PDB file of C-alpha atoms in Angstrom:
ATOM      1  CA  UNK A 106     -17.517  -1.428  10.305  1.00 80.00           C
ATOM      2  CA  UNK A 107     -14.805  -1.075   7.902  1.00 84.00           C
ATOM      3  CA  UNK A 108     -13.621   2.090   6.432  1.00 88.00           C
ATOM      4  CA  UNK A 109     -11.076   3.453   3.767  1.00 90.00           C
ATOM      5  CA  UNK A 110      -8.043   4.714   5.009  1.00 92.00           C
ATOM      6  CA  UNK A 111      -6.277   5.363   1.456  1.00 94.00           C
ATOM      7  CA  UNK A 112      -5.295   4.530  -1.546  1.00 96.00           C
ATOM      8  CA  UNK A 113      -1.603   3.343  -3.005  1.00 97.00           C
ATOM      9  CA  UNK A 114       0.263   3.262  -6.466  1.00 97.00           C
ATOM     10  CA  UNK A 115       2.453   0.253  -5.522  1.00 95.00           C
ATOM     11  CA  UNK A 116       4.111  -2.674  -7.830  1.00 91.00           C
ATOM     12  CA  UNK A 117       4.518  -5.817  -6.013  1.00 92.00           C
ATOM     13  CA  UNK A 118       8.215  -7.085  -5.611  1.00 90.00           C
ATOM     14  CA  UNK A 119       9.535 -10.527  -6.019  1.00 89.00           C
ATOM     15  CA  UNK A 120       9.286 -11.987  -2.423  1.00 89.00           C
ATOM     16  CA  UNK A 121      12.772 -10.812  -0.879  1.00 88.00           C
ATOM     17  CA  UNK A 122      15.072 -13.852   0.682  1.00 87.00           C
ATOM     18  CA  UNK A 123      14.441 -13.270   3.944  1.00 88.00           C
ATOM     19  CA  UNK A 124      11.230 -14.206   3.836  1.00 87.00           C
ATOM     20  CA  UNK A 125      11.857 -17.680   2.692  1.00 80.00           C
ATOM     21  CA  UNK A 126       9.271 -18.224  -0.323  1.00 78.00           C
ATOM     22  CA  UNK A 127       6.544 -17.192   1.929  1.00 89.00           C
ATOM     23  CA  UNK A 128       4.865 -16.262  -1.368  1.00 89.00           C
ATOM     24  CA  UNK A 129       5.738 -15.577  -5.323  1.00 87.00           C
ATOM     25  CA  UNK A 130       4.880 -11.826  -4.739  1.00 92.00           C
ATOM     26  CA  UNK A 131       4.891  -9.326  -2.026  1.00 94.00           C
ATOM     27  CA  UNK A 132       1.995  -6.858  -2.169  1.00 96.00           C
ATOM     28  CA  UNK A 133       2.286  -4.218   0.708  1.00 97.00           C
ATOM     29  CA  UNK A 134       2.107  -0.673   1.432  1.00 97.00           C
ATOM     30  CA  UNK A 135       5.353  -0.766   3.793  1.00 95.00           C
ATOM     31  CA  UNK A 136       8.309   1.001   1.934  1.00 92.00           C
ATOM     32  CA  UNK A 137      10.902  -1.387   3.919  1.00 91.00           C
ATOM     33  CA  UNK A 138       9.561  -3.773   1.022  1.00 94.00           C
ATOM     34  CA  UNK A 139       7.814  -1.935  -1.730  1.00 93.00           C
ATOM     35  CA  UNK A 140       7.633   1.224  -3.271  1.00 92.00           C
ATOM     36  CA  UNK A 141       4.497   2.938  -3.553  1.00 95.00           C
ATOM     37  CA  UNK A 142       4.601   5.972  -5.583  1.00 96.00           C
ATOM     38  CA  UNK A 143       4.645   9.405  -6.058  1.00 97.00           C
ATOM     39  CA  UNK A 144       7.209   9.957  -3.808  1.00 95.00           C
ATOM     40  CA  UNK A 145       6.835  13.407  -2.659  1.00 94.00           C
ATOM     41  CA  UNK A 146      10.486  13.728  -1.064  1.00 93.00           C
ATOM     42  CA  UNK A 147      11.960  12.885  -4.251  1.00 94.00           C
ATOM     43  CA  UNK A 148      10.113  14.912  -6.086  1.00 94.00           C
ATOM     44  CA  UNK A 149      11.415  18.024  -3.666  1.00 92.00           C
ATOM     45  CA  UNK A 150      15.201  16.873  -3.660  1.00 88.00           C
ATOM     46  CA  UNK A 151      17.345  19.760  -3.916  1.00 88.00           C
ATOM     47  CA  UNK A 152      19.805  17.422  -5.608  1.00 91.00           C
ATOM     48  CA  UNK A 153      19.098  16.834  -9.280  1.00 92.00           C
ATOM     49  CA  UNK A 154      21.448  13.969  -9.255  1.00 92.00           C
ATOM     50  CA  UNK A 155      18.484  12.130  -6.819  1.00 92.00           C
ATOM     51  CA  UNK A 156      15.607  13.312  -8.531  1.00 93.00           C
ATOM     52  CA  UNK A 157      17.354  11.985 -11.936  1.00 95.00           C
ATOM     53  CA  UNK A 158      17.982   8.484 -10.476  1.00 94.00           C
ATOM     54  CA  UNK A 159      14.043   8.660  -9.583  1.00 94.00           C
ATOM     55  CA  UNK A 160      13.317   9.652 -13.014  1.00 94.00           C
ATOM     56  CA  UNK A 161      15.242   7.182 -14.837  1.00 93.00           C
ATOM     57  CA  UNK A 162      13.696   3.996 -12.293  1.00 91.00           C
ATOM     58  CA  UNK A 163       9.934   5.255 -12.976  1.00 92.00           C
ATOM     59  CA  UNK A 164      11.157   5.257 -16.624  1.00 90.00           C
ATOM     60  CA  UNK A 165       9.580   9.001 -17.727  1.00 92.00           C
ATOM     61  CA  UNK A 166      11.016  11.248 -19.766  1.00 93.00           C
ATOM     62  CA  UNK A 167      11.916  14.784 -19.081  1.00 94.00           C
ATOM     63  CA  UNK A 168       8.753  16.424 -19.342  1.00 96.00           C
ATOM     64  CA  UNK A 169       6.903  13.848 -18.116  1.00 95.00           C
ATOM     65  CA  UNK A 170       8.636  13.526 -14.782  1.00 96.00           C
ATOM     66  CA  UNK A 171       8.583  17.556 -14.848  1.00 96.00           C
ATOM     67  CA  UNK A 172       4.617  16.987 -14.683  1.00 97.00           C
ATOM     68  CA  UNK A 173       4.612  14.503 -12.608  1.00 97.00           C
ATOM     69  CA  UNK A 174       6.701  16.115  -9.482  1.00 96.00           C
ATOM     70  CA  UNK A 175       4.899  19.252 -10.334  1.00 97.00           C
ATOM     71  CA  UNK A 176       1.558  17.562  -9.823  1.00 97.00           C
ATOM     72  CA  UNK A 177       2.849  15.428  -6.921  1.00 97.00           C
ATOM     73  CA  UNK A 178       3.937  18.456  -4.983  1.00 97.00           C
ATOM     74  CA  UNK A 179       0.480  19.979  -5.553  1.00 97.00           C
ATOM     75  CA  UNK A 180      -1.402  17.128  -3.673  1.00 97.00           C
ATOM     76  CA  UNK A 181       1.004  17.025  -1.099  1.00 96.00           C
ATOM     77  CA  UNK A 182       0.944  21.260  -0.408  1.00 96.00           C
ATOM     78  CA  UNK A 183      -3.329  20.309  -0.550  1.00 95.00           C
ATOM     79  CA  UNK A 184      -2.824  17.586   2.731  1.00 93.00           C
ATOM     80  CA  UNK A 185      -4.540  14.856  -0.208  1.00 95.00           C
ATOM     81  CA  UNK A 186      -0.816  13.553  -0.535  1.00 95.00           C
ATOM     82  CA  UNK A 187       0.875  11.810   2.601  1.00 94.00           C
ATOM     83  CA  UNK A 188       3.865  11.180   3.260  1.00 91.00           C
ATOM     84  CA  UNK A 189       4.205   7.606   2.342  1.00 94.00           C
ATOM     85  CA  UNK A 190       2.346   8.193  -0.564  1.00 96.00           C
ATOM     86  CA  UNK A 191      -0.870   7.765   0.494  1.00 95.00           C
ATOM     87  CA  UNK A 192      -4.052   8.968  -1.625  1.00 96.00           C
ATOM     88  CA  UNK A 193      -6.798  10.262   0.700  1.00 93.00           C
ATOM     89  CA  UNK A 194      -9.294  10.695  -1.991  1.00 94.00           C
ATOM     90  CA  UNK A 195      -9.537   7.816  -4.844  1.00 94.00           C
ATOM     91  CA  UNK A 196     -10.303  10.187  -7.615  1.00 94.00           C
ATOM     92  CA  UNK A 197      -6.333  11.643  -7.274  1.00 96.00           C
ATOM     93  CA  UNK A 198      -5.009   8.126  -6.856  1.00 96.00           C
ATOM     94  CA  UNK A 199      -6.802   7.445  -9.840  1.00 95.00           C
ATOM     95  CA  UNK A 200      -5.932  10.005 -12.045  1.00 96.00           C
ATOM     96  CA  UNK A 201      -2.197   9.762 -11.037  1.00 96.00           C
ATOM     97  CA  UNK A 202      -2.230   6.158 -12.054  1.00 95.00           C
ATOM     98  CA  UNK A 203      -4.187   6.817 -15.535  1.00 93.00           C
ATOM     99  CA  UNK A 204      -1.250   9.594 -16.970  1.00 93.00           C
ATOM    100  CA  UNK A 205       1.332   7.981 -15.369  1.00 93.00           C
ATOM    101  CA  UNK A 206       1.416   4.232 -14.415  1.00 91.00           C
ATOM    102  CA  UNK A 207      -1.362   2.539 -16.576  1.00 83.00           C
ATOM    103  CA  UNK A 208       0.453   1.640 -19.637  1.00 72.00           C
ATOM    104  CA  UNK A 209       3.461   0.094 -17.417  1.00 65.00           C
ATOM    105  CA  UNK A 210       0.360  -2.206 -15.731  1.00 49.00           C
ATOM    106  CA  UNK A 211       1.601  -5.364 -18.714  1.00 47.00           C
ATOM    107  CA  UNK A 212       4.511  -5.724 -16.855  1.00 49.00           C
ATOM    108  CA  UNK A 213       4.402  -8.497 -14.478  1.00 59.00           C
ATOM    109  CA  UNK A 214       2.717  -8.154 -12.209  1.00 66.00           C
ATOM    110  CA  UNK A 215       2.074  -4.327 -12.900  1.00 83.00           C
ATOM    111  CA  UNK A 216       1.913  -1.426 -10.888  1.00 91.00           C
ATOM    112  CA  UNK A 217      -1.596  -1.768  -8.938  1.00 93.00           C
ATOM    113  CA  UNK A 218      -3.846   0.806  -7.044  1.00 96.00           C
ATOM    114  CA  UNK A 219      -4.544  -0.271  -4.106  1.00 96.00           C
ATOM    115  CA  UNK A 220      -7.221   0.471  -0.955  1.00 96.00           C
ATOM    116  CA  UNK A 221      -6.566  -0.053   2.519  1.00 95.00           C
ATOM    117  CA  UNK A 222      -9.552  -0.115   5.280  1.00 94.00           C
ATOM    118  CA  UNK A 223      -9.450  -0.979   8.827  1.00 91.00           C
ATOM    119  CA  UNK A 224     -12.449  -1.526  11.931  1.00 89.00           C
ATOM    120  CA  UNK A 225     -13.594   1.915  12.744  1.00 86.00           C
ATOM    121  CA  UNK A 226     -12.902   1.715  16.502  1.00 85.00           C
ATOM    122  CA  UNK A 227      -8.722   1.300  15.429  1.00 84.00           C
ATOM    123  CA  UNK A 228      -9.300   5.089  13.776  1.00 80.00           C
ATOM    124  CA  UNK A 229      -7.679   6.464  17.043  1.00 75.00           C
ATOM    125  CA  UNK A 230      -4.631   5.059  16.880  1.00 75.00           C
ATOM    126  CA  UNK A 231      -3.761   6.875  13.897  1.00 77.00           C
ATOM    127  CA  UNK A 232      -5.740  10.372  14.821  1.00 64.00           C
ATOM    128  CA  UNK A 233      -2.396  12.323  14.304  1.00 61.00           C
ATOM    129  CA  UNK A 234      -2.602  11.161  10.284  1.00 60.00           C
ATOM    130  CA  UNK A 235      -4.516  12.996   7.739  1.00 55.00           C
ATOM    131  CA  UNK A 236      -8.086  10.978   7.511  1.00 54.00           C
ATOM    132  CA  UNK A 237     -10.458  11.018   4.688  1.00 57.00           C
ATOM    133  CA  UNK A 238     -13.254   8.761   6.450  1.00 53.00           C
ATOM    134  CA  UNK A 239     -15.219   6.886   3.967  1.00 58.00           C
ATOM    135  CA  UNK A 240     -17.127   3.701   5.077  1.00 55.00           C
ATOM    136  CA  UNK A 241     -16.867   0.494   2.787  1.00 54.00           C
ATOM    137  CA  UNK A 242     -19.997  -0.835   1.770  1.00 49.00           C
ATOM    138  CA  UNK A 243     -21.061  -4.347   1.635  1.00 44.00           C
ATOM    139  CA  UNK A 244     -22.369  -4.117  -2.147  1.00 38.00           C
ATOM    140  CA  UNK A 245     -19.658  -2.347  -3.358  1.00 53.00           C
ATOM    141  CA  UNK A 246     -17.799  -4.272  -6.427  1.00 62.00           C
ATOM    142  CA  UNK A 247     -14.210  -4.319  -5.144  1.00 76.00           C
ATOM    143  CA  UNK A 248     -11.471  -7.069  -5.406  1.00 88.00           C
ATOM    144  CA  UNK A 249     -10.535  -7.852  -2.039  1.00 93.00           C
ATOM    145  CA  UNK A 250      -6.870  -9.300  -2.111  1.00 95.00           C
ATOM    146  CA  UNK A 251      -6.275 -10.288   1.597  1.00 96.00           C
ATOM    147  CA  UNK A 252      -5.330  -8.448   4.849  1.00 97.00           C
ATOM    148  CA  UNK A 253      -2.085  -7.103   6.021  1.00 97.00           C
ATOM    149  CA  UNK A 254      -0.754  -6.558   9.563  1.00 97.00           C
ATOM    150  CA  UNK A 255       0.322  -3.087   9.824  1.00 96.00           C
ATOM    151  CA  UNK A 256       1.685  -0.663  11.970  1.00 94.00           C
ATOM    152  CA  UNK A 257       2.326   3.243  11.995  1.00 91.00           C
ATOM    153  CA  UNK A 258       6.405   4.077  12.581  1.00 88.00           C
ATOM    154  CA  UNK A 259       6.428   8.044  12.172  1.00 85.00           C
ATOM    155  CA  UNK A 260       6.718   8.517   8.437  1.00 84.00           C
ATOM    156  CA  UNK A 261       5.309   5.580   7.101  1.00 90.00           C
ATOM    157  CA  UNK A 262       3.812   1.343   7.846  1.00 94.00           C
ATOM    158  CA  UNK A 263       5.776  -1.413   8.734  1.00 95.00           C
ATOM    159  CA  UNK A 264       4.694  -4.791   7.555  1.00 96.00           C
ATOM    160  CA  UNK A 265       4.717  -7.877   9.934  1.00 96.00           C
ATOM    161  CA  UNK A 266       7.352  -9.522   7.197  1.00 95.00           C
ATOM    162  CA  UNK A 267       9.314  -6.925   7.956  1.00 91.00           C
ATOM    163  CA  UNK A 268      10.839  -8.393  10.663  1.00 89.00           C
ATOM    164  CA  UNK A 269      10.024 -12.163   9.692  1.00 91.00           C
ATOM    165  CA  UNK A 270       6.712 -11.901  12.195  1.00 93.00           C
ATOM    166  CA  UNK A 271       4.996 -14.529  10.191  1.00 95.00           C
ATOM    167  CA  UNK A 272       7.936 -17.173  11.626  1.00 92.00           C
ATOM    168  CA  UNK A 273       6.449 -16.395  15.269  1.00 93.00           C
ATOM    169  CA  UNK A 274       2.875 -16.777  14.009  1.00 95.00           C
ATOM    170  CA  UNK A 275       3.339 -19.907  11.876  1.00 93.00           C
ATOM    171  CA  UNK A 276       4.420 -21.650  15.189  1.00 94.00           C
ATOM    172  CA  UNK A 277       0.552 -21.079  16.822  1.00 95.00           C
ATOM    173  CA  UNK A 278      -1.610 -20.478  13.609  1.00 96.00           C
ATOM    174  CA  UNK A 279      -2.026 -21.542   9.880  1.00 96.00           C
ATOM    175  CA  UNK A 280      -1.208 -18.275   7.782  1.00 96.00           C
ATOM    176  CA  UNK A 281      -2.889 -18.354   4.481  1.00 96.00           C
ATOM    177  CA  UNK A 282      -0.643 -15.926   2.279  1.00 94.00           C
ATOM    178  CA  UNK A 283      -2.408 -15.764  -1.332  1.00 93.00           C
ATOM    179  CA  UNK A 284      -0.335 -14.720  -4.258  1.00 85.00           C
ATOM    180  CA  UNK A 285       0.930 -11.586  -3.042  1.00 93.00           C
ATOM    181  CA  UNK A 286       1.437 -12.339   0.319  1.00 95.00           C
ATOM    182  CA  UNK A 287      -1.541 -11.200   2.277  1.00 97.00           C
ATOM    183  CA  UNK A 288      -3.326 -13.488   4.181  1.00 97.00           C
ATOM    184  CA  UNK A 289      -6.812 -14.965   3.080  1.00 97.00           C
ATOM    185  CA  UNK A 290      -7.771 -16.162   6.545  1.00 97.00           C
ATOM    186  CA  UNK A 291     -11.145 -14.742   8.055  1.00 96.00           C
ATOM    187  CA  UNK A 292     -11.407 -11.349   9.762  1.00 95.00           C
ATOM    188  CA  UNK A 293     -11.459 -13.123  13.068  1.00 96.00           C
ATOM    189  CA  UNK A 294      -7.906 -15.195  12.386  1.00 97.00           C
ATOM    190  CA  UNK A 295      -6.042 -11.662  11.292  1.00 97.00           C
ATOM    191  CA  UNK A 296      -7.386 -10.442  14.442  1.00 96.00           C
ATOM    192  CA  UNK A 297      -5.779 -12.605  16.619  1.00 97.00           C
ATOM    193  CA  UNK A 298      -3.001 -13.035  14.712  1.00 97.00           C
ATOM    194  CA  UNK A 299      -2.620  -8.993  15.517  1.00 97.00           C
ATOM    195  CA  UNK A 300      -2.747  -9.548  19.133  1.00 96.00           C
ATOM    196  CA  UNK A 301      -0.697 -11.835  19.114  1.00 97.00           C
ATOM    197  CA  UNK A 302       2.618  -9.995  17.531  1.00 96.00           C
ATOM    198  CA  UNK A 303       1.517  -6.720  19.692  1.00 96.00           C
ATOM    199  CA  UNK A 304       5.007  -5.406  20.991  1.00 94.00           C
ATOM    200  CA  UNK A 305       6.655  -7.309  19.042  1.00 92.00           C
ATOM    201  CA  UNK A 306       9.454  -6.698  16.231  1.00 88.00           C
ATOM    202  CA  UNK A 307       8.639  -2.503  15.267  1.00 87.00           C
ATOM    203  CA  UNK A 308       7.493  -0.244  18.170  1.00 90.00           C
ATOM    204  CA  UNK A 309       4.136   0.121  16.477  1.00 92.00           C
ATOM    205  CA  UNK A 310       0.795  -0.983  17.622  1.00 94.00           C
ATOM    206  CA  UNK A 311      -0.320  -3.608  15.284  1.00 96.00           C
ATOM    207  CA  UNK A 312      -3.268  -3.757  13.340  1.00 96.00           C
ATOM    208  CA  UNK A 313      -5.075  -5.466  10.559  1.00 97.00           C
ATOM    209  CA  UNK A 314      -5.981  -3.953   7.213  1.00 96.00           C
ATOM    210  CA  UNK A 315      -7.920  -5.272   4.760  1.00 96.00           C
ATOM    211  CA  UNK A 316      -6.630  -4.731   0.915  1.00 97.00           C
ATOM    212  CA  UNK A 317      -8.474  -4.173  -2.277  1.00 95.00           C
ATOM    213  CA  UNK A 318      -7.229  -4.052  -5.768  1.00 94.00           C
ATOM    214  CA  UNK A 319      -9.121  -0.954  -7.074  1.00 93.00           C
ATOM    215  CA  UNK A 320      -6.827  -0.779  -9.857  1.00 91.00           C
ATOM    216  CA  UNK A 321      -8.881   1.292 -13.207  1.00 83.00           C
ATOM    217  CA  UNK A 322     -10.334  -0.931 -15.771  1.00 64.00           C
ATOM    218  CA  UNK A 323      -9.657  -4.389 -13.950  1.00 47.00           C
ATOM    219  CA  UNK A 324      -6.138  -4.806 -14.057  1.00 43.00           C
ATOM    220  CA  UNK A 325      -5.364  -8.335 -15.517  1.00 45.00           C
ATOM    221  CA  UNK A 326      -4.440 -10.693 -13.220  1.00 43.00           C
ATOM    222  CA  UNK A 327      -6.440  -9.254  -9.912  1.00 40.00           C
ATOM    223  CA  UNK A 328      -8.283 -12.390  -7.694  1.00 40.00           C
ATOM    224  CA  UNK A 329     -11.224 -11.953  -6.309  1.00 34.00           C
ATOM    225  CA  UNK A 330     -11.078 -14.010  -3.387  1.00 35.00           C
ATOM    226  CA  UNK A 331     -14.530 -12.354  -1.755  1.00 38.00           C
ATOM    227  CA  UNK A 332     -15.745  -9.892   0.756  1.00 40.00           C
ATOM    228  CA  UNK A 333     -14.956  -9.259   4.489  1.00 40.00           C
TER     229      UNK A 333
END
């Protein structure tokens, strides 16, 4: 059984260099590529100089960003904010994307709210992280985009791209990346693609995670490539 483990305000980024045109887009909650937002620590930076240079790249104005960091700092002081910017509950993730990210979504490819779930029995790897179990039902309407191999590095997920990972598993498997990046193969093919980078690259145990585009009001552009 799959189940939510959160929910991320993340734009996809051009696929970086070092990944070799493994895809047009990269779509991943791992801040060593993207940049999910809020950020909560830059939101708290004692130096205005930082917090201005945040402003400027989420393109708010004064007040705005005033709000934003004052309502970002809230969530986080609740436990419903993590520290990579991880919505427990989708009802804040929401609403954070509605006031501040939904009228950038016509920029290619737009800033996208995003679900991540995982098998139940992989819940105790990450028992030390703030969990808002919720279990995700076969009937319910979501666009599933792919799966991503993830893995938990104190403060945040690495990616398997992050240190080229799909190289090693291109040798012994077909990888099906879809537009941004995440792999279309079945639930039993990201599984053993898992075990097979396990202590490899990042000293994190690897696992898959299924994604789902629950962007509000069906962000344009979102595939729905079907259900686990």
């Amino acid at each position: 059984m799959y189940v939510d483990y959160g929910y991320y305000i993340i734009r996809p980024c051009r696929c970086p260099e070092f990944l070799k045109d493994f895809s047009e887009w990269i779509l991943t909650v791992s801040g060593c590529i993207c940049d999910a937002e809020p950020q909560p620590f830059s939101c708290m930076a004692n130096d205005e100089r930082q917090k201005e240079k945040y402003r400027k790249r989420l393109g708010m104005e004064k007040q705005e960003f005033i709000d934003f960091s004052e309502e970002t700092l809230r969530l986080f002081g609740e436990d419903r904010l993590d520290t990579d910017s991880r919505f427990l509950f989708k009802q804040d993730a929401e609403d954070i994307y509605r006031r501040y990210f939904y009228n950038q979504r016509g920029v290619d490819p737009g800033y996208r709210l995003i679900g991540i779930a995982l098998e139940e029995a992989l819940l105790p790897s990450l028992e030390d992280r703030i969990i808002q179990k919720k279990e995700v039902t076969g009937t319910e309407e979501r666009r599933f985009l792919g799966f991503d191999l993830l893995g938990w590095d104190i403060s945040g997920f690495h990616t398997y791209l992050c240190n080229s990972l799909q190289e090693e598993l291109m040798k012994r498997f077909e990888l099906k990346p879809g537009r941004f990046g995440l792999l279309e193969n079945s639930k039993e093919e990201v599984e053993a693609f898992a075990d097979a980078i396990q202590n490899r690259g990042e000293p994190v145990e690897w696992m898959p995670f299924a994604v789902y585009d629950d962007t509000p009001a069906a962000a344009e552009g979102s595939e729905i490539h079907g259900k686990i």
